[in-house]
PDB file of C-alpha atoms in Angstrom:
ATOM      1  CA  UNK A   1     233.037 335.884 162.157  1.00 37.00           C
ATOM      2  CA  UNK A   2     231.607 336.258 158.082  1.00 38.00           C
ATOM      3  CA  UNK A   3     231.715 339.870 157.318  1.00 33.00           C
ATOM      4  CA  UNK A   4     230.981 341.606 153.860  1.00 35.00           C
ATOM      5  CA  UNK A   5     233.217 340.775 151.138  1.00 36.00           C
ATOM      6  CA  UNK A   6     234.864 343.859 149.484  1.00 44.00           C
ATOM      7  CA  UNK A   7     233.143 345.853 146.787  1.00 47.00           C
ATOM      8  CA  UNK A   8     234.601 343.422 143.672  1.00 49.00           C
ATOM      9  CA  UNK A   9     237.287 345.321 140.396  1.00 52.00           C
ATOM     10  CA  UNK A  10     234.428 344.808 138.419  1.00 51.00           C
ATOM     11  CA  UNK A  11     232.109 346.522 139.894  1.00 56.00           C
ATOM     12  CA  UNK A  12     234.356 349.621 140.632  1.00 69.00           C
ATOM     13  CA  UNK A  13     235.407 349.765 137.601  1.00 77.00           C
ATOM     14  CA  UNK A  14     231.781 349.749 135.427  1.00 86.00           C
ATOM     15  CA  UNK A  15     231.357 351.835 132.408  1.00 91.00           C
ATOM     16  CA  UNK A  16     228.113 351.851 132.084  1.00 93.00           C
ATOM     17  CA  UNK A  17     225.561 352.356 134.066  1.00 95.00           C
ATOM     18  CA  UNK A  18     224.453 349.303 136.114  1.00 93.00           C
ATOM     19  CA  UNK A  19     220.825 349.956 135.367  1.00 94.00           C
ATOM     20  CA  UNK A  20     220.991 350.641 132.475  1.00 95.00           C
ATOM     21  CA  UNK A  21     217.213 351.460 130.744  1.00 96.00           C
ATOM     22  CA  UNK A  22     216.314 352.713 134.862  1.00 95.00           C
ATOM     23  CA  UNK A  23     219.460 355.477 134.418  1.00 96.00           C
ATOM     24  CA  UNK A  24     218.514 356.457 131.183  1.00 96.00           C
ATOM     25  CA  UNK A  25     214.855 356.601 132.357  1.00 96.00           C
ATOM     26  CA  UNK A  26     216.222 359.040 134.969  1.00 96.00           C
ATOM     27  CA  UNK A  27     217.979 361.439 132.886  1.00 97.00           C
ATOM     28  CA  UNK A  28     215.559 361.567 130.685  1.00 97.00           C
ATOM     29  CA  UNK A  29     213.469 362.973 132.732  1.00 97.00           C
ATOM     30  CA  UNK A  30     216.357 365.158 134.700  1.00 96.00           C
ATOM     31  CA  UNK A  31     216.247 367.051 130.892  1.00 97.00           C
ATOM     32  CA  UNK A  32     212.118 366.883 129.989  1.00 96.00           C
ATOM     33  CA  UNK A  33     212.331 368.755 133.491  1.00 96.00           C
ATOM     34  CA  UNK A  34     214.969 371.545 132.135  1.00 97.00           C
ATOM     35  CA  UNK A  35     212.453 371.817 128.820  1.00 97.00           C
ATOM     36  CA  UNK A  36     209.379 372.641 130.896  1.00 96.00           C
ATOM     37  CA  UNK A  37     211.993 375.331 132.930  1.00 95.00           C
ATOM     38  CA  UNK A  38     212.227 376.651 130.024  1.00 96.00           C
ATOM     39  CA  UNK A  39     208.496 377.008 128.616  1.00 96.00           C
ATOM     40  CA  UNK A  40     207.116 378.199 132.217  1.00 95.00           C
ATOM     41  CA  UNK A  41     210.100 381.060 131.486  1.00 93.00           C
ATOM     42  CA  UNK A  42     209.047 381.362 128.281  1.00 94.00           C
ATOM     43  CA  UNK A  43     205.003 381.721 128.946  1.00 93.00           C
ATOM     44  CA  UNK A  44     206.629 384.107 131.913  1.00 90.00           C
ATOM     45  CA  UNK A  45     207.403 386.332 129.402  1.00 88.00           C
ATOM     46  CA  UNK A  46     211.695 385.468 130.780  1.00 86.00           C
ATOM     47  CA  UNK A  47     211.458 386.547 134.595  1.00 87.00           C
ATOM     48  CA  UNK A  48     213.333 382.664 136.199  1.00 86.00           C
ATOM     49  CA  UNK A  49     215.811 384.443 133.683  1.00 84.00           C
ATOM     50  CA  UNK A  50     216.240 386.779 136.854  1.00 84.00           C
ATOM     51  CA  UNK A  51     216.730 383.805 139.278  1.00 85.00           C
ATOM     52  CA  UNK A  52     220.025 382.745 138.275  1.00 92.00           C
ATOM     53  CA  UNK A  53     223.396 383.415 139.792  1.00 95.00           C
ATOM     54  CA  UNK A  54     223.840 387.311 141.244  1.00 94.00           C
ATOM     55  CA  UNK A  55     228.140 386.667 141.943  1.00 94.00           C
ATOM     56  CA  UNK A  56     228.503 388.761 145.744  1.00 93.00           C
ATOM     57  CA  UNK A  57     224.398 389.454 146.658  1.00 91.00           C
ATOM     58  CA  UNK A  58     223.111 387.808 148.798  1.00 89.00           C
ATOM     59  CA  UNK A  59     219.436 387.408 147.394  1.00 84.00           C
ATOM     60  CA  UNK A  60     221.758 385.693 144.480  1.00 83.00           C
ATOM     61  CA  UNK A  61     222.796 382.330 146.234  1.00 90.00           C
ATOM     62  CA  UNK A  62     220.099 380.959 145.986  1.00 91.00           C
ATOM     63  CA  UNK A  63     220.804 380.791 142.636  1.00 93.00           C
ATOM     64  CA  UNK A  64     223.017 378.267 143.290  1.00 95.00           C
ATOM     65  CA  UNK A  65     220.336 375.725 143.492  1.00 95.00           C
ATOM     66  CA  UNK A  66     218.394 376.668 140.121  1.00 94.00           C
ATOM     67  CA  UNK A  67     221.026 378.356 138.187  1.00 95.00           C
ATOM     68  CA  UNK A  68     221.135 374.988 136.196  1.00 96.00           C
ATOM     69  CA  UNK A  69     217.837 374.387 135.267  1.00 95.00           C
ATOM     70  CA  UNK A  70     216.636 377.342 133.690  1.00 95.00           C
ATOM     71  CA  UNK A  71     218.131 378.539 129.856  1.00 94.00           C
ATOM     72  CA  UNK A  72     218.548 381.303 127.718  1.00 91.00           C
ATOM     73  CA  UNK A  73     216.076 381.103 125.264  1.00 93.00           C
ATOM     74  CA  UNK A  74     215.527 377.174 123.065  1.00 95.00           C
ATOM     75  CA  UNK A  75     218.902 377.573 121.329  1.00 95.00           C
ATOM     76  CA  UNK A  76     220.645 377.298 124.472  1.00 94.00           C
ATOM     77  CA  UNK A  77     218.882 374.178 126.476  1.00 96.00           C
ATOM     78  CA  UNK A  78     219.127 372.043 122.637  1.00 96.00           C
ATOM     79  CA  UNK A  79     222.589 372.784 122.553  1.00 94.00           C
ATOM     80  CA  UNK A  80     223.274 371.579 126.384  1.00 95.00           C
ATOM     81  CA  UNK A  81     220.618 368.565 125.361  1.00 97.00           C
ATOM     82  CA  UNK A  82     222.521 365.814 123.732  1.00 96.00           C
ATOM     83  CA  UNK A  83     225.809 366.387 126.152  1.00 96.00           C
ATOM     84  CA  UNK A  84     224.000 366.384 129.360  1.00 97.00           C
ATOM     85  CA  UNK A  85     222.182 362.879 128.263  1.00 97.00           C
ATOM     86  CA  UNK A  86     225.172 361.546 127.747  1.00 97.00           C
ATOM     87  CA  UNK A  87     227.437 362.808 130.378  1.00 97.00           C
ATOM     88  CA  UNK A  88     224.641 362.041 132.490  1.00 97.00           C
ATOM     89  CA  UNK A  89     223.994 358.704 132.234  1.00 97.00           C
ATOM     90  CA  UNK A  90     227.729 357.653 132.216  1.00 97.00           C
ATOM     91  CA  UNK A  91     228.235 359.246 135.297  1.00 97.00           C
ATOM     92  CA  UNK A  92     225.802 357.050 136.790  1.00 96.00           C
ATOM     93  CA  UNK A  93     227.822 353.588 135.287  1.00 95.00           C
ATOM     94  CA  UNK A  94     228.847 353.972 140.194  1.00 93.00           C
ATOM     95  CA  UNK A  95     225.446 353.411 141.022  1.00 93.00           C
ATOM     96  CA  UNK A  96     222.268 355.647 141.737  1.00 93.00           C
ATOM     97  CA  UNK A  97     223.960 356.884 144.903  1.00 94.00           C
ATOM     98  CA  UNK A  98     227.361 357.852 143.437  1.00 95.00           C
ATOM     99  CA  UNK A  99     225.788 359.024 141.200  1.00 96.00           C
ATOM    100  CA  UNK A 100     224.140 362.146 143.442  1.00 96.00           C
ATOM    101  CA  UNK A 101     227.195 362.940 145.345  1.00 96.00           C
ATOM    102  CA  UNK A 102     229.121 363.446 142.396  1.00 97.00           C
ATOM    103  CA  UNK A 103     226.219 365.351 140.565  1.00 97.00           C
ATOM    104  CA  UNK A 104     225.902 367.745 143.932  1.00 97.00           C
ATOM    105  CA  UNK A 105     229.801 368.521 144.000  1.00 97.00           C
ATOM    106  CA  UNK A 106     229.632 369.487 141.267  1.00 98.00           C
ATOM    107  CA  UNK A 107     226.565 371.088 141.181  1.00 97.00           C
ATOM    108  CA  UNK A 108     226.762 372.955 144.902  1.00 97.00           C
ATOM    109  CA  UNK A 109     230.859 374.061 143.800  1.00 97.00           C
ATOM    110  CA  UNK A 110     230.237 375.071 140.612  1.00 96.00           C
ATOM    111  CA  UNK A 111     227.414 377.072 141.736  1.00 96.00           C
ATOM    112  CA  UNK A 112     229.844 379.158 144.140  1.00 96.00           C
ATOM    113  CA  UNK A 113     232.553 379.850 142.281  1.00 96.00           C
ATOM    114  CA  UNK A 114     230.418 381.499 140.077  1.00 96.00           C
ATOM    115  CA  UNK A 115     229.026 383.515 143.238  1.00 96.00           C
ATOM    116  CA  UNK A 116     231.894 384.154 144.315  1.00 95.00           C
ATOM    117  CA  UNK A 117     233.722 385.345 141.164  1.00 94.00           C
ATOM    118  CA  UNK A 118     231.427 386.518 138.609  1.00 92.00           C
ATOM    119  CA  UNK A 119     230.690 389.455 136.806  1.00 91.00           C
ATOM    120  CA  UNK A 120     228.624 391.950 138.829  1.00 89.00           C
ATOM    121  CA  UNK A 121     225.321 392.655 137.663  1.00 88.00           C
ATOM    122  CA  UNK A 122     224.984 389.727 135.847  1.00 89.00           C
ATOM    123  CA  UNK A 123     222.629 386.547 136.460  1.00 90.00           C
ATOM    124  CA  UNK A 124     224.219 383.086 135.392  1.00 93.00           C
ATOM    125  CA  UNK A 125     221.746 379.858 134.146  1.00 94.00           C
ATOM    126  CA  UNK A 126     222.597 377.157 131.586  1.00 94.00           C
ATOM    127  CA  UNK A 127     223.188 373.054 132.357  1.00 96.00           C
ATOM    128  CA  UNK A 128     227.117 373.876 131.057  1.00 95.00           C
ATOM    129  CA  UNK A 129     228.612 374.177 134.552  1.00 96.00           C
ATOM    130  CA  UNK A 130     227.674 370.810 135.405  1.00 97.00           C
ATOM    131  CA  UNK A 131     227.673 368.942 131.671  1.00 97.00           C
ATOM    132  CA  UNK A 132     231.674 369.933 131.982  1.00 97.00           C
ATOM    133  CA  UNK A 133     231.818 368.453 135.258  1.00 97.00           C
ATOM    134  CA  UNK A 134     230.522 365.201 134.357  1.00 98.00           C
ATOM    135  CA  UNK A 135     232.764 365.576 131.530  1.00 97.00           C
ATOM    136  CA  UNK A 136     236.105 365.855 133.724  1.00 97.00           C
ATOM    137  CA  UNK A 137     234.674 363.395 136.413  1.00 98.00           C
ATOM    138  CA  UNK A 138     234.570 360.859 133.558  1.00 97.00           C
ATOM    139  CA  UNK A 139     237.778 361.912 131.850  1.00 96.00           C
ATOM    140  CA  UNK A 140     239.680 361.529 135.535  1.00 96.00           C
ATOM    141  CA  UNK A 141     238.266 358.835 136.633  1.00 94.00           C
ATOM    142  CA  UNK A 142     239.512 356.450 134.643  1.00 92.00           C
ATOM    143  CA  UNK A 143     243.552 357.535 135.722  1.00 93.00           C
ATOM    144  CA  UNK A 144     242.653 357.634 139.655  1.00 93.00           C
ATOM    145  CA  UNK A 145     240.570 354.442 140.202  1.00 89.00           C
ATOM    146  CA  UNK A 146     243.147 352.927 137.369  1.00 89.00           C
ATOM    147  CA  UNK A 147     240.997 351.121 135.058  1.00 90.00           C
ATOM    148  CA  UNK A 148     241.649 350.662 131.775  1.00 92.00           C
ATOM    149  CA  UNK A 149     237.882 351.015 130.023  1.00 93.00           C
ATOM    150  CA  UNK A 150     237.197 353.805 132.466  1.00 94.00           C
ATOM    151  CA  UNK A 151     240.071 355.462 131.610  1.00 94.00           C
ATOM    152  CA  UNK A 152     240.231 353.388 126.617  1.00 95.00           C
ATOM    153  CA  UNK A 153     236.076 356.043 127.678  1.00 95.00           C
ATOM    154  CA  UNK A 154     238.338 358.995 128.524  1.00 95.00           C
ATOM    155  CA  UNK A 155     240.053 359.055 125.374  1.00 95.00           C
ATOM    156  CA  UNK A 156     236.928 358.656 123.756  1.00 95.00           C
ATOM    157  CA  UNK A 157     235.218 361.423 125.520  1.00 96.00           C
ATOM    158  CA  UNK A 158     238.177 363.039 124.953  1.00 95.00           C
ATOM    159  CA  UNK A 159     237.984 362.133 121.420  1.00 95.00           C
ATOM    160  CA  UNK A 160     234.482 363.456 119.854  1.00 95.00           C
ATOM    161  CA  UNK A 161     233.660 366.662 123.330  1.00 95.00           C
ATOM    162  CA  UNK A 162     237.505 367.709 123.892  1.00 93.00           C
ATOM    163  CA  UNK A 163     236.951 370.717 122.630  1.00 92.00           C
ATOM    164  CA  UNK A 164     234.481 372.606 124.247  1.00 92.00           C
ATOM    165  CA  UNK A 165     236.571 372.338 127.051  1.00 92.00           C
ATOM    166  CA  UNK A 166     238.167 375.497 125.758  1.00 91.00           C
ATOM    167  CA  UNK A 167     235.284 377.374 127.338  1.00 91.00           C
ATOM    168  CA  UNK A 168     236.502 376.778 130.474  1.00 92.00           C
ATOM    169  CA  UNK A 169     239.327 380.080 128.859  1.00 89.00           C
ATOM    170  CA  UNK A 170     237.643 383.650 128.918  1.00 88.00           C
ATOM    171  CA  UNK A 171     236.877 385.234 126.539  1.00 78.00           C
ATOM    172  CA  UNK A 172     234.117 384.569 124.458  1.00 80.00           C
ATOM    173  CA  UNK A 173     230.878 387.468 125.154  1.00 80.00           C
ATOM    174  CA  UNK A 174     227.672 386.083 126.926  1.00 81.00           C
ATOM    175  CA  UNK A 175     229.861 382.634 127.829  1.00 87.00           C
ATOM    176  CA  UNK A 176     230.332 381.997 131.577  1.00 91.00           C
ATOM    177  CA  UNK A 177     233.738 379.835 131.031  1.00 93.00           C
ATOM    178  CA  UNK A 178     233.564 380.622 135.854  1.00 94.00           C
ATOM    179  CA  UNK A 179     230.629 377.996 135.287  1.00 95.00           C
ATOM    180  CA  UNK A 180     233.149 375.538 133.495  1.00 96.00           C
ATOM    181  CA  UNK A 181     235.819 376.716 135.073  1.00 96.00           C
ATOM    182  CA  UNK A 182     234.616 375.525 138.614  1.00 97.00           C
ATOM    183  CA  UNK A 183     232.411 372.336 137.009  1.00 97.00           C
ATOM    184  CA  UNK A 184     235.444 371.391 136.405  1.00 97.00           C
ATOM    185  CA  UNK A 185     236.768 371.750 138.903  1.00 97.00           C
ATOM    186  CA  UNK A 186     234.452 370.003 140.879  1.00 97.00           C
ATOM    187  CA  UNK A 187     234.398 366.979 138.492  1.00 97.00           C
ATOM    188  CA  UNK A 188     238.186 366.291 139.640  1.00 97.00           C
ATOM    189  CA  UNK A 189     237.240 366.596 142.752  1.00 97.00           C
ATOM    190  CA  UNK A 190     234.362 363.957 142.248  1.00 97.00           C
ATOM    191  CA  UNK A 191     236.453 361.796 140.950  1.00 96.00           C
ATOM    192  CA  UNK A 192     239.484 361.307 142.882  1.00 95.00           C
ATOM    193  CA  UNK A 193     236.729 361.764 145.825  1.00 95.00           C
ATOM    194  CA  UNK A 194     235.296 358.464 144.732  1.00 94.00           C
ATOM    195  CA  UNK A 195     238.395 357.015 143.847  1.00 90.00           C
ATOM    196  CA  UNK A 196     239.123 357.321 146.890  1.00 89.00           C
ATOM    197  CA  UNK A 197     235.865 356.122 148.053  1.00 87.00           C
ATOM    198  CA  UNK A 198     236.613 352.919 145.900  1.00 81.00           C
ATOM    199  CA  UNK A 199     239.841 351.591 147.353  1.00 77.00           C
ATOM    200  CA  UNK A 200     238.645 351.929 150.071  1.00 78.00           C
ATOM    201  CA  UNK A 201     235.862 349.173 149.740  1.00 72.00           C
ATOM    202  CA  UNK A 202     237.996 347.045 147.881  1.00 66.00           C
ATOM    203  CA  UNK A 203     240.551 346.359 150.588  1.00 62.00           C
ATOM    204  CA  UNK A 204     240.206 343.593 151.854  1.00 57.00           C
ATOM    205  CA  UNK A 205     238.612 343.398 155.171  1.00 50.00           C
ATOM    206  CA  UNK A 206     239.932 341.806 158.134  1.00 51.00           C
ATOM    207  CA  UNK A 207     240.367 338.923 159.086  1.00 47.00           C
ATOM    208  CA  UNK A 208     238.520 338.069 162.825  1.00 47.00           C
ATOM    209  CA  UNK A 209     237.833 334.825 164.531  1.00 47.00           C
ATOM    210  CA  UNK A 210     235.237 333.138 164.599  1.00 45.00           C
TER     211      UNK A 210
END
């Protein structure tokens, strides 16, 4: 009996998306959506900023869905643009389905963490929680997968962007360290789950009789 071949080690250890052009256009579209959202927010007198995560408020719970799409002005969005593009592009190395799983895990769990322990009477917005999650996912993935190439990429990313990880510490006024912390923890969880799934896929199938 013919059985499906296991996933190759090469495909599991990818550091670049299998379809780089498609991944690039996907991230450019996603980034463009952030800019459209900010333009609408500016034209509406910043009304969309009220749709962020309001901690421990039932009305603010849906902000988990919208907060990463919103920013507190153009400087905030511009500061997030390059890491958003780069980390999102690299996070597509495992394919679009894995990317959706990783991003949804970071988006939802990171937002839920903010909702649970964020400061009261505030509205948290911005894509930085997702950015932190993608970065930690990329930093940890290679160690869980035991992939030398992914570890090398992690070292390069850490050298360039590792300093932003200090953002998980409290103390910066107006900065949601909770979003950074829970986004990072969700990214770590996603890396673990992805590595476990890849290892299961790479195991040889049991031999069956004809």
